[in-house]
């Protein structure tokens, strides 16, 4: 297991008040710029009266900061209890590089290497809530395209009985395996391959989610969706922008709904 630093006692900066969805694109995956190495703030316990920051104990501290992140996501309109519980349970700081650990609970995407990013938790929560279709019971088998660092896959393992997650970049597939080892999630299966073709062996899926956006939704994904299942993915819409798209496979056909604008990294074919 890769040694991780203790979680730094730095509270996330306060988020702006929630605004109506659909106004400005939600930057889930801005194309990472060449960034200079972030400067780590010296360790210091910041006492904010309304937040239960434990002065001792790394575990408690990260739990409190995560609770603050969950409250902000709730304020953005996410209500699904299972999704909120998963966000509280999964330690996001275990999925980012050491130099970025103290930004792990800010509602922002962060670079994870190879030009990719860990998704913004607010957008991940929104997509997972859509995937759950307002139902409180666990989903059956689900598929994620774009494992990246494995954060969303870990959240999904709390929400579904079986999770398959595919990544096309070998380096990230291996990184996610390493990140996820610590969590021991026996219902999560990591696959290396081109997710454009889905993963037929696990089909049909109760839910499919993509963390990368293409010009359209690949037909294979819709084929591999169960009747009653839902797909949530970013895709370019008629207006030429990338939007969240929900596809429901019903007994009488396919229902496609376009939601707010988003910005995800591109869906690419083949492996590398
Ligand atoms: N789910 C991740 C997000 C990773 S970013 C998280 O929790 O933060 C999106 C990922 O999609 C990138 O790692 C990228 O390499 C991957 N990707 C893009 N096209 C893909 C494809 N065709 N098959 C599988 N993965 C793909």
PDB file of C-alpha atoms and ligand atoms in Angstrom:
ATOM      1  CA  UNK A   1       0.000   0.000   0.000  1.00  0.00           C
ATOM      2  CA  UNK A   2       1.293   3.446  -0.945  1.00  0.00           C
ATOM      3  CA  UNK A   3       1.947   5.460   2.225  1.00  0.00           C
ATOM      4  CA  UNK A   4      -0.347   8.441   2.516  1.00  0.00           C
ATOM      5  CA  UNK A   5       0.249  11.521   4.590  1.00  0.00           C
ATOM      6  CA  UNK A   6      -2.061  12.317   7.468  1.00  0.00           C
ATOM      7  CA  UNK A   7      -5.013  14.361   6.484  1.00  0.00           C
ATOM      8  CA  UNK A   8      -4.081  18.035   6.924  1.00  0.00           C
ATOM      9  CA  UNK A   9      -6.261  20.076   9.214  1.00  0.00           C
ATOM     10  CA  UNK A  10      -7.348  22.632   6.695  1.00  0.00           C
ATOM     11  CA  UNK A  11     -10.987  23.388   6.186  1.00  0.00           C
ATOM     12  CA  UNK A  12     -12.260  23.901   2.650  1.00  0.00           C
ATOM     13  CA  UNK A  13     -13.003  27.466   1.650  1.00  0.00           C
ATOM     14  CA  UNK A  14     -16.698  28.289   1.860  1.00  0.00           C
ATOM     15  CA  UNK A  15     -18.684  27.509  -1.265  1.00  0.00           C
ATOM     16  CA  UNK A  16     -20.820  30.084  -3.024  1.00  0.00           C
ATOM     17  CA  UNK A  17     -24.545  29.926  -2.372  1.00  0.00           C
ATOM     18  CA  UNK A  18     -26.298  27.302  -4.507  1.00  0.00           C
ATOM     19  CA  UNK A  19     -27.617  28.603  -7.786  1.00  0.00           C
ATOM     20  CA  UNK A  20     -30.152  27.176 -10.184  1.00  0.00           C
ATOM     21  CA  UNK A  21     -28.793  24.395 -12.343  1.00  0.00           C
ATOM     22  CA  UNK A  22     -28.364  24.878 -16.051  1.00  0.00           C
ATOM     23  CA  UNK A  23     -27.067  28.450 -16.048  1.00  0.00           C
ATOM     24  CA  UNK A  24     -23.317  28.045 -16.311  1.00  0.00           C
ATOM     25  CA  UNK A  25     -21.427  24.933 -17.335  1.00  0.00           C
ATOM     26  CA  UNK A  26     -20.384  22.853 -14.376  1.00  0.00           C
ATOM     27  CA  UNK A  27     -16.682  22.273 -14.791  1.00  0.00           C
ATOM     28  CA  UNK A  28     -16.395  18.636 -13.866  1.00  0.00           C
ATOM     29  CA  UNK A  29     -13.176  18.043 -15.744  1.00  0.00           C
ATOM     30  CA  UNK A  30     -11.488  21.192 -16.957  1.00  0.00           C
ATOM     31  CA  UNK A  31      -8.645  20.270 -19.260  1.00  0.00           C
ATOM     32  CA  UNK A  32      -5.756  20.512 -16.781  1.00  0.00           C
ATOM     33  CA  UNK A  33      -3.291  23.300 -17.406  1.00  0.00           C
ATOM     34  CA  UNK A  34       0.372  22.946 -16.670  1.00  0.00           C
ATOM     35  CA  UNK A  35       0.226  23.819 -13.021  1.00  0.00           C
ATOM     36  CA  UNK A  36       3.013  24.601 -10.695  1.00  0.00           C
ATOM     37  CA  UNK A  37       3.189  22.301  -7.689  1.00  0.00           C
ATOM     38  CA  UNK A  38       0.692  23.595  -5.123  1.00  0.00           C
ATOM     39  CA  UNK A  39       2.265  24.905  -1.976  1.00  0.00           C
ATOM     40  CA  UNK A  40       1.253  22.903   1.063  1.00  0.00           C
ATOM     41  CA  UNK A  41      -0.103  25.008   3.876  1.00  0.00           C
ATOM     42  CA  UNK A  42       1.642  24.347   7.183  1.00  0.00           C
ATOM     43  CA  UNK A  43      -0.328  22.048   9.439  1.00  0.00           C
ATOM     44  CA  UNK A  44      -2.623  24.057  11.684  1.00  0.00           C
ATOM     45  CA  UNK A  45      -5.958  23.278  13.262  1.00  0.00           C
ATOM     46  CA  UNK A  46      -8.493  25.892  12.202  1.00  0.00           C
ATOM     47  CA  UNK A  47     -11.330  26.149  14.693  1.00  0.00           C
ATOM     48  CA  UNK A  48     -14.627  27.159  13.150  1.00  0.00           C
ATOM     49  CA  UNK A  49     -17.436  27.179  15.739  1.00  0.00           C
ATOM     50  CA  UNK A  50     -20.163  25.435  13.716  1.00  0.00           C
ATOM     51  CA  UNK A  51     -17.940  22.662  12.424  1.00  0.00           C
ATOM     52  CA  UNK A  52     -16.980  19.746  14.638  1.00  0.00           C
ATOM     53  CA  UNK A  53     -13.267  19.651  13.958  1.00  0.00           C
ATOM     54  CA  UNK A  54     -11.605  17.212  16.326  1.00  0.00           C
ATOM     55  CA  UNK A  55      -8.279  18.614  17.495  1.00  0.00           C
ATOM     56  CA  UNK A  56      -6.765  15.161  17.660  1.00  0.00           C
ATOM     57  CA  UNK A  57      -7.151  12.054  15.543  1.00  0.00           C
ATOM     58  CA  UNK A  58      -6.644  12.158  11.798  1.00  0.00           C
ATOM     59  CA  UNK A  59      -9.713   9.982  11.120  1.00  0.00           C
ATOM     60  CA  UNK A  60     -12.158  12.221  12.973  1.00  0.00           C
ATOM     61  CA  UNK A  61     -10.700  15.295  11.358  1.00  0.00           C
ATOM     62  CA  UNK A  62     -11.148  14.021   7.809  1.00  0.00           C
ATOM     63  CA  UNK A  63     -14.670  12.886   8.724  1.00  0.00           C
ATOM     64  CA  UNK A  64     -15.622  16.396   9.853  1.00  0.00           C
ATOM     65  CA  UNK A  65     -14.192  18.038   6.741  1.00  0.00           C
ATOM     66  CA  UNK A  66     -16.006  15.476   4.612  1.00  0.00           C
ATOM     67  CA  UNK A  67     -19.247  16.255   6.463  1.00  0.00           C
ATOM     68  CA  UNK A  68     -18.779  19.913   5.512  1.00  0.00           C
ATOM     69  CA  UNK A  69     -18.352  18.862   1.854  1.00  0.00           C
ATOM     70  CA  UNK A  70     -21.526  16.777   2.069  1.00  0.00           C
ATOM     71  CA  UNK A  71     -23.444  19.755   3.512  1.00  0.00           C
ATOM     72  CA  UNK A  72     -22.361  21.912   0.572  1.00  0.00           C
ATOM     73  CA  UNK A  73     -23.461  19.238  -1.878  1.00  0.00           C
ATOM     74  CA  UNK A  74     -26.804  18.984  -0.086  1.00  0.00           C
ATOM     75  CA  UNK A  75     -27.133  22.753  -0.395  1.00  0.00           C
ATOM     76  CA  UNK A  76     -26.707  22.323  -4.163  1.00  0.00           C
ATOM     77  CA  UNK A  77     -29.868  20.201  -4.146  1.00  0.00           C
ATOM     78  CA  UNK A  78     -28.691  16.603  -3.800  1.00  0.00           C
ATOM     79  CA  UNK A  79     -31.092  14.764  -1.457  1.00  0.00           C
ATOM     80  CA  UNK A  80     -30.578  11.015  -2.062  1.00  0.00           C
ATOM     81  CA  UNK A  81     -29.669   9.550   1.338  1.00  0.00           C
ATOM     82  CA  UNK A  82     -27.566   6.730  -0.121  1.00  0.00           C
ATOM     83  CA  UNK A  83     -25.525   9.115  -2.262  1.00  0.00           C
ATOM     84  CA  UNK A  84     -24.921  11.468   0.676  1.00  0.00           C
ATOM     85  CA  UNK A  85     -23.924   8.534   2.903  1.00  0.00           C
ATOM     86  CA  UNK A  86     -21.471   7.278   0.276  1.00  0.00           C
ATOM     87  CA  UNK A  87     -19.900  10.753  -0.024  1.00  0.00           C
ATOM     88  CA  UNK A  88     -19.513  10.798   3.740  1.00  0.00           C
ATOM     89  CA  UNK A  89     -18.013   7.310   3.828  1.00  0.00           C
ATOM     90  CA  UNK A  90     -15.463   7.426   0.999  1.00  0.00           C
ATOM     91  CA  UNK A  91     -12.254   9.244   1.848  1.00  0.00           C
ATOM     92  CA  UNK A  92     -11.586  11.346  -1.225  1.00  0.00           C
ATOM     93  CA  UNK A  93      -8.143  12.373   0.026  1.00  0.00           C
ATOM     94  CA  UNK A  94      -6.947   8.818  -0.647  1.00  0.00           C
ATOM     95  CA  UNK A  95      -7.468   9.353  -4.399  1.00  0.00           C
ATOM     96  CA  UNK A  96      -5.345  12.453  -4.954  1.00  0.00           C
ATOM     97  CA  UNK A  97      -1.615  13.039  -4.950  1.00  0.00           C
ATOM     98  CA  UNK A  98       0.116  14.066  -1.757  1.00  0.00           C
ATOM     99  CA  UNK A  99       0.559  17.666  -2.895  1.00  0.00           C
ATOM    100  CA  UNK A 100      -3.203  18.034  -3.439  1.00  0.00           C
ATOM    101  CA  UNK A 101      -4.453  16.294  -0.306  1.00  0.00           C
ATOM    102  CA  UNK A 102      -5.493  19.501   1.400  1.00  0.00           C
ATOM    103  CA  UNK A 103      -7.819  20.365  -1.505  1.00  0.00           C
ATOM    104  CA  UNK A 104      -9.457  16.933  -1.506  1.00  0.00           C
ATOM    105  CA  UNK A 105     -12.725  18.101   0.089  1.00  0.00           C
ATOM    106  CA  UNK A 106     -13.202  21.247  -1.934  1.00  0.00           C
ATOM    107  CA  UNK A 107     -15.886  20.986  -4.588  1.00  0.00           C
ATOM    108  CA  UNK A 108     -13.382  20.989  -7.367  1.00  0.00           C
ATOM    109  CA  UNK A 109     -11.829  18.646  -9.880  1.00  0.00           C
ATOM    110  CA  UNK A 110      -8.116  17.949  -9.434  1.00  0.00           C
ATOM    111  CA  UNK A 111      -5.424  16.517 -11.733  1.00  0.00           C
ATOM    112  CA  UNK A 112      -4.765  12.781 -11.342  1.00  0.00           C
ATOM    113  CA  UNK A 113      -2.052  12.401 -13.996  1.00  0.00           C
ATOM    114  CA  UNK A 114      -1.990  11.595 -17.720  1.00  0.00           C
ATOM    115  CA  UNK A 115      -3.999  14.746 -18.437  1.00  0.00           C
ATOM    116  CA  UNK A 116      -7.075  13.451 -16.561  1.00  0.00           C
ATOM    117  CA  UNK A 117      -8.887  14.713 -13.478  1.00  0.00           C
ATOM    118  CA  UNK A 118     -10.813  13.397 -10.496  1.00  0.00           C
ATOM    119  CA  UNK A 119     -14.380  14.653 -10.975  1.00  0.00           C
ATOM    120  CA  UNK A 120     -15.843  17.491  -8.957  1.00  0.00           C
ATOM    121  CA  UNK A 121     -17.729  15.840  -6.064  1.00  0.00           C
ATOM    122  CA  UNK A 122     -20.834  17.980  -6.626  1.00  0.00           C
ATOM    123  CA  UNK A 123     -21.133  16.724 -10.205  1.00  0.00           C
ATOM    124  CA  UNK A 124     -20.416  13.133  -9.182  1.00  0.00           C
ATOM    125  CA  UNK A 125     -23.187  13.384  -6.579  1.00  0.00           C
ATOM    126  CA  UNK A 126     -25.616  14.852  -9.099  1.00  0.00           C
ATOM    127  CA  UNK A 127     -24.905  12.056 -11.590  1.00  0.00           C
ATOM    128  CA  UNK A 128     -25.158   9.310  -8.984  1.00  0.00           C
ATOM    129  CA  UNK A 129     -28.447  10.712  -7.749  1.00  0.00           C
ATOM    130  CA  UNK A 130     -29.769  10.639 -11.311  1.00  0.00           C
ATOM    131  CA  UNK A 131     -28.487   7.078 -11.704  1.00  0.00           C
ATOM    132  CA  UNK A 132     -30.449   5.960  -8.611  1.00  0.00           C
ATOM    133  CA  UNK A 133     -33.721   7.223 -10.171  1.00  0.00           C
ATOM    134  CA  UNK A 134     -35.011   8.387  -6.807  1.00  0.00           C
ATOM    135  CA  UNK A 135     -35.053   4.829  -5.447  1.00  0.00           C
ATOM    136  CA  UNK A 136     -33.631   4.123  -2.028  1.00  0.00           C
ATOM    137  CA  UNK A 137     -32.835   0.450  -2.611  1.00  0.00           C
ATOM    138  CA  UNK A 138     -29.458  -0.590  -3.993  1.00  0.00           C
ATOM    139  CA  UNK A 139     -28.996  -0.798  -7.745  1.00  0.00           C
ATOM    140  CA  UNK A 140     -28.138  -4.188  -9.243  1.00  0.00           C
ATOM    141  CA  UNK A 141     -25.168  -4.370 -11.614  1.00  0.00           C
ATOM    142  CA  UNK A 142     -23.744  -1.061 -12.826  1.00  0.00           C
ATOM    143  CA  UNK A 143     -21.022  -0.013 -15.274  1.00  0.00           C
ATOM    144  CA  UNK A 144     -18.747   3.009 -15.115  1.00  0.00           C
ATOM    145  CA  UNK A 145     -16.797   4.195 -18.147  1.00  0.00           C
ATOM    146  CA  UNK A 146     -13.669   6.096 -17.061  1.00  0.00           C
ATOM    147  CA  UNK A 147     -12.352   4.778 -13.730  1.00  0.00           C
ATOM    148  CA  UNK A 148      -9.683   7.487 -13.502  1.00  0.00           C
ATOM    149  CA  UNK A 149      -8.402   7.417  -9.944  1.00  0.00           C
ATOM    150  CA  UNK A 150     -11.319   5.232  -8.778  1.00  0.00           C
ATOM    151  CA  UNK A 151     -13.192   7.717  -6.568  1.00  0.00           C
ATOM    152  CA  UNK A 152     -16.567   7.491  -8.280  1.00  0.00           C
ATOM    153  CA  UNK A 153     -16.202   3.722  -8.566  1.00  0.00           C
ATOM    154  CA  UNK A 154     -15.755   3.548  -4.772  1.00  0.00           C
ATOM    155  CA  UNK A 155     -18.901   5.633  -4.257  1.00  0.00           C
ATOM    156  CA  UNK A 156     -20.813   3.384  -6.641  1.00  0.00           C
ATOM    157  CA  UNK A 157     -19.764   0.302  -4.712  1.00  0.00           C
ATOM    158  CA  UNK A 158     -21.883   1.686  -1.835  1.00  0.00           C
ATOM    159  CA  UNK A 159     -24.889   2.189  -4.090  1.00  0.00           C
ATOM    160  CA  UNK A 160     -24.952  -0.961  -6.202  1.00  0.00           C
ATOM    161  CA  UNK A 161     -24.602  -4.674  -5.614  1.00  0.00           C
ATOM    162  CA  UNK A 162     -21.970  -5.111  -8.348  1.00  0.00           C
ATOM    163  CA  UNK A 163     -19.817  -2.460 -10.036  1.00  0.00           C
ATOM    164  CA  UNK A 164     -17.762  -2.807 -13.211  1.00  0.00           C
ATOM    165  CA  UNK A 165     -15.490   0.107 -14.045  1.00  0.00           C
ATOM    166  CA  UNK A 166     -13.420   0.438 -17.224  1.00  0.00           C
ATOM    167  CA  UNK A 167     -10.410   2.658 -17.881  1.00  0.00           C
ATOM    168  CA  UNK A 168      -8.599   3.017 -21.213  1.00  0.00           C
ATOM    169  CA  UNK A 169      -5.304   4.361 -19.805  1.00  0.00           C
ATOM    170  CA  UNK A 170      -3.178   1.592 -18.313  1.00  0.00           C
ATOM    171  CA  UNK A 171      -1.407   4.010 -15.959  1.00  0.00           C
ATOM    172  CA  UNK A 172      -4.680   5.155 -14.417  1.00  0.00           C
ATOM    173  CA  UNK A 173      -6.144   1.659 -14.322  1.00  0.00           C
ATOM    174  CA  UNK A 174      -3.137   0.643 -12.211  1.00  0.00           C
ATOM    175  CA  UNK A 175      -3.305   3.771 -10.099  1.00  0.00           C
ATOM    176  CA  UNK A 176      -6.980   3.167  -9.304  1.00  0.00           C
ATOM    177  CA  UNK A 177      -6.195  -0.415  -8.346  1.00  0.00           C
ATOM    178  CA  UNK A 178      -3.579   0.859  -5.937  1.00  0.00           C
ATOM    179  CA  UNK A 179      -5.858   3.588  -4.526  1.00  0.00           C
ATOM    180  CA  UNK A 180      -8.751   1.173  -4.045  1.00  0.00           C
ATOM    181  CA  UNK A 181      -6.774  -1.647  -2.437  1.00  0.00           C
ATOM    182  CA  UNK A 182      -7.081   0.058   0.941  1.00  0.00           C
ATOM    183  CA  UNK A 183     -10.917   0.076   0.737  1.00  0.00           C
ATOM    184  CA  UNK A 184     -11.283  -3.691   0.088  1.00  0.00           C
ATOM    185  CA  UNK A 185     -14.455  -3.326  -1.972  1.00  0.00           C
ATOM    186  CA  UNK A 186     -15.304  -6.876  -2.959  1.00  0.00           C
ATOM    187  CA  UNK A 187     -18.179  -5.853  -5.250  1.00  0.00           C
ATOM    188  CA  UNK A 188     -16.002  -3.595  -7.426  1.00  0.00           C
ATOM    189  CA  UNK A 189     -14.351  -4.963 -10.567  1.00  0.00           C
ATOM    190  CA  UNK A 190     -11.746  -2.835 -12.340  1.00  0.00           C
ATOM    191  CA  UNK A 191     -11.229  -3.431 -16.033  1.00  0.00           C
ATOM    192  CA  UNK A 192      -8.631  -2.166 -18.480  1.00  0.00           C
ATOM    193  CA  UNK A 193     -10.068  -1.564 -21.940  1.00  0.00           C
ATOM    194  CA  UNK A 194     -11.991   0.684 -24.273  1.00  0.00           C
ATOM    195  CA  UNK A 195     -15.236   1.596 -22.562  1.00  0.00           C
ATOM    196  CA  UNK A 196     -16.722   2.863 -25.839  1.00  0.00           C
ATOM    197  CA  UNK A 197     -17.845  -0.711 -26.440  1.00  0.00           C
ATOM    198  CA  UNK A 198     -19.125  -1.085 -22.875  1.00  0.00           C
ATOM    199  CA  UNK A 199     -18.546  -4.417 -21.178  1.00  0.00           C
ATOM    200  CA  UNK A 200     -20.884  -6.984 -22.670  1.00  0.00           C
ATOM    201  CA  UNK A 201     -19.973  -9.749 -20.205  1.00  0.00           C
ATOM    202  CA  UNK A 202     -21.602  -7.883 -17.325  1.00  0.00           C
ATOM    203  CA  UNK A 203     -24.710  -6.784 -19.245  1.00  0.00           C
ATOM    204  CA  UNK A 204     -27.545  -6.022 -18.813  1.00  0.00           C
ATOM    205  CA  UNK A 205     -26.874  -3.152 -16.404  1.00  0.00           C
ATOM    206  CA  UNK A 206     -29.303  -1.412 -14.086  1.00  0.00           C
ATOM    207  CA  UNK A 207     -27.179   1.703 -14.525  1.00  0.00           C
ATOM    208  CA  UNK A 208     -24.359   2.992 -16.725  1.00  0.00           C
ATOM    209  CA  UNK A 209     -22.407   6.143 -15.977  1.00  0.00           C
ATOM    210  CA  UNK A 210     -19.661   7.801 -18.025  1.00  0.00           C
ATOM    211  CA  UNK A 211     -17.047  10.169 -16.649  1.00  0.00           C
ATOM    212  CA  UNK A 212     -15.888  11.278 -20.118  1.00  0.00           C
ATOM    213  CA  UNK A 213     -17.927  12.921 -22.861  1.00  0.00           C
ATOM    214  CA  UNK A 214     -18.135  12.085 -26.558  1.00  0.00           C
ATOM    215  CA  UNK A 215     -20.036  13.464 -29.516  1.00  0.00           C
ATOM    216  CA  UNK A 216     -22.811  11.029 -28.846  1.00  0.00           C
ATOM    217  CA  UNK A 217     -23.806   8.156 -26.588  1.00  0.00           C
ATOM    218  CA  UNK A 218     -22.292   4.937 -27.994  1.00  0.00           C
ATOM    219  CA  UNK A 219     -24.977   2.489 -29.125  1.00  0.00           C
ATOM    220  CA  UNK A 220     -23.268  -0.339 -27.196  1.00  0.00           C
ATOM    221  CA  UNK A 221     -24.062   1.383 -23.897  1.00  0.00           C
ATOM    222  CA  UNK A 222     -27.751   1.577 -24.690  1.00  0.00           C
ATOM    223  CA  UNK A 223     -27.733  -2.055 -25.893  1.00  0.00           C
ATOM    224  CA  UNK A 224     -26.168  -3.132 -22.597  1.00  0.00           C
ATOM    225  CA  UNK A 225     -28.710  -1.289 -20.459  1.00  0.00           C
ATOM    226  CA  UNK A 226     -31.445  -3.404 -18.825  1.00  0.00           C
ATOM    227  CA  UNK A 227     -35.091  -2.536 -19.387  1.00  0.00           C
ATOM    228  CA  UNK A 228     -35.845  -0.157 -16.522  1.00  0.00           C
ATOM    229  CA  UNK A 229     -32.178   0.861 -16.433  1.00  0.00           C
ATOM    230  CA  UNK A 230     -30.732   4.333 -16.756  1.00  0.00           C
ATOM    231  CA  UNK A 231     -27.619   5.758 -18.368  1.00  0.00           C
ATOM    232  CA  UNK A 232     -26.100   9.075 -17.248  1.00  0.00           C
ATOM    233  CA  UNK A 233     -23.343  10.581 -19.389  1.00  0.00           C
ATOM    234  CA  UNK A 234     -21.985  13.842 -20.693  1.00  0.00           C
ATOM    235  CA  UNK A 235     -22.411  14.207 -24.468  1.00  0.00           C
ATOM    236  CA  UNK A 236     -22.407  16.935 -27.078  1.00  0.00           C
ATOM    237  CA  UNK A 237     -25.967  18.041 -27.785  1.00  0.00           C
ATOM    238  CA  UNK A 238     -27.566  19.685 -30.846  1.00  0.00           C
ATOM    239  CA  UNK A 239     -26.563  23.096 -29.511  1.00  0.00           C
ATOM    240  CA  UNK A 240     -22.922  22.000 -29.859  1.00  0.00           C
ATOM    241  CA  UNK A 241     -22.300  22.050 -26.116  1.00  0.00           C
ATOM    242  CA  UNK A 242     -21.573  19.253 -23.719  1.00  0.00           C
ATOM    243  CA  UNK A 243     -24.577  18.495 -21.498  1.00  0.00           C
ATOM    244  CA  UNK A 244     -25.512  15.810 -19.040  1.00  0.00           C
ATOM    245  CA  UNK A 245     -27.699  13.322 -20.882  1.00  0.00           C
ATOM    246  CA  UNK A 246     -29.973  10.762 -19.231  1.00  0.00           C
ATOM    247  CA  UNK A 247     -31.171   7.786 -21.255  1.00  0.00           C
ATOM    248  CA  UNK A 248     -33.917   5.588 -19.819  1.00  0.00           C
ATOM    249  CA  UNK A 249     -34.602   2.204 -21.378  1.00  0.00           C
ATOM    250  CA  UNK A 250     -38.287   1.525 -20.845  1.00  0.00           C
ATOM    251  CA  UNK A 251     -40.486  -1.366 -21.918  1.00  0.00           C
ATOM    252  CA  UNK A 252     -41.795   0.858 -24.695  1.00  0.00           C
ATOM    253  CA  UNK A 253     -38.543   2.383 -25.877  1.00  0.00           C
ATOM    254  CA  UNK A 254     -35.695   4.792 -25.227  1.00  0.00           C
ATOM    255  CA  UNK A 255     -36.304   8.136 -23.512  1.00  0.00           C
ATOM    256  CA  UNK A 256     -33.495  10.680 -23.783  1.00  0.00           C
ATOM    257  CA  UNK A 257     -33.376  13.779 -21.576  1.00  0.00           C
ATOM    258  CA  UNK A 258     -30.807  16.561 -21.846  1.00  0.00           C
ATOM    259  CA  UNK A 259     -29.912  18.396 -18.643  1.00  0.00           C
ATOM    260  CA  UNK A 260     -27.460  21.109 -17.636  1.00  0.00           C
ATOM    261  CA  UNK A 261     -24.224  21.959 -19.440  1.00  0.00           C
ATOM    262  CA  UNK A 262     -21.063  20.302 -18.093  1.00  0.00           C
ATOM    263  CA  UNK A 263     -17.386  20.072 -19.016  1.00  0.00           C
ATOM    264  CA  UNK A 264     -15.863  16.615 -18.900  1.00  0.00           C
ATOM    265  CA  UNK A 265     -12.655  15.276 -20.414  1.00  0.00           C
ATOM    266  CA  UNK A 266     -13.160  13.698 -23.846  1.00  0.00           C
ATOM    267  CA  UNK A 267     -14.280  10.123 -24.350  1.00  0.00           C
ATOM    268  CA  UNK A 268     -11.609   8.524 -26.531  1.00  0.00           C
ATOM    269  CA  UNK A 269     -11.507   5.198 -28.313  1.00  0.00           C
ATOM    270  CA  UNK A 270      -8.812   2.552 -27.990  1.00  0.00           C
ATOM    271  CA  UNK A 271      -6.426   1.984 -25.118  1.00  0.00           C
ATOM    272  CA  UNK A 272      -3.122   3.629 -24.254  1.00  0.00           C
TER     273      UNK A 272
HETATM  274  N1  LIG B   1     -14.434   8.493 -12.509  1.00  0.00           N
HETATM  275  C1  LIG B   1     -13.259   9.325 -12.310  1.00  0.00           C
HETATM  276  C2  LIG B   1     -13.130  10.354 -13.390  1.00  0.00           C
HETATM  277  C3  LIG B   1     -11.969  10.124 -14.249  1.00  0.00           C
HETATM  278  S1  LIG B   1     -11.792  11.260 -15.604  1.00  0.00           S
HETATM  279  C4  LIG B   1     -13.338   9.957 -10.925  1.00  0.00           C
HETATM  280  O1  LIG B   1     -13.898   9.378 -10.037  1.00  0.00           O
HETATM  281  O2  LIG B   1     -12.807  11.005 -10.701  1.00  0.00           O
HETATM  282  C5  LIG B   1     -12.455  10.325 -16.934  1.00  0.00           C
HETATM  283  C6  LIG B   1     -11.680   9.093 -17.300  1.00  0.00           C
HETATM  284  O3  LIG B   1     -12.298   8.547 -18.455  1.00  0.00           O
HETATM  285  C7  LIG B   1     -10.225   9.328 -17.668  1.00  0.00           C
HETATM  286  O4  LIG B   1      -9.398   8.592 -16.814  1.00  0.00           O
HETATM  287  C8  LIG B   1     -10.117   8.817 -19.110  1.00  0.00           C
HETATM  288  O5  LIG B   1      -8.904   8.171 -19.405  1.00  0.00           O
HETATM  289  C9  LIG B   1     -11.290   7.849 -19.165  1.00  0.00           C
HETATM  290  N2  LIG B   1     -11.776   7.510 -20.504  1.00  0.00           N
HETATM  291  C10 LIG B   1     -11.958   8.311 -21.589  1.00  0.00           C
HETATM  292  N3  LIG B   1     -12.408   7.581 -22.636  1.00  0.00           N
HETATM  293  C11 LIG B   1     -12.533   6.294 -22.197  1.00  0.00           C
HETATM  294  C12 LIG B   1     -12.940   5.073 -22.808  1.00  0.00           C
HETATM  295  N4  LIG B   1     -13.300   4.992 -24.092  1.00  0.00           N
HETATM  296  N5  LIG B   1     -12.937   3.957 -22.054  1.00  0.00           N
HETATM  297  C13 LIG B   1     -12.567   3.981 -20.755  1.00  0.00           C
HETATM  298  N6  LIG B   1     -12.156   5.092 -20.133  1.00  0.00           N
HETATM  299  C14 LIG B   1     -12.137   6.244 -20.841  1.00  0.00           C
END
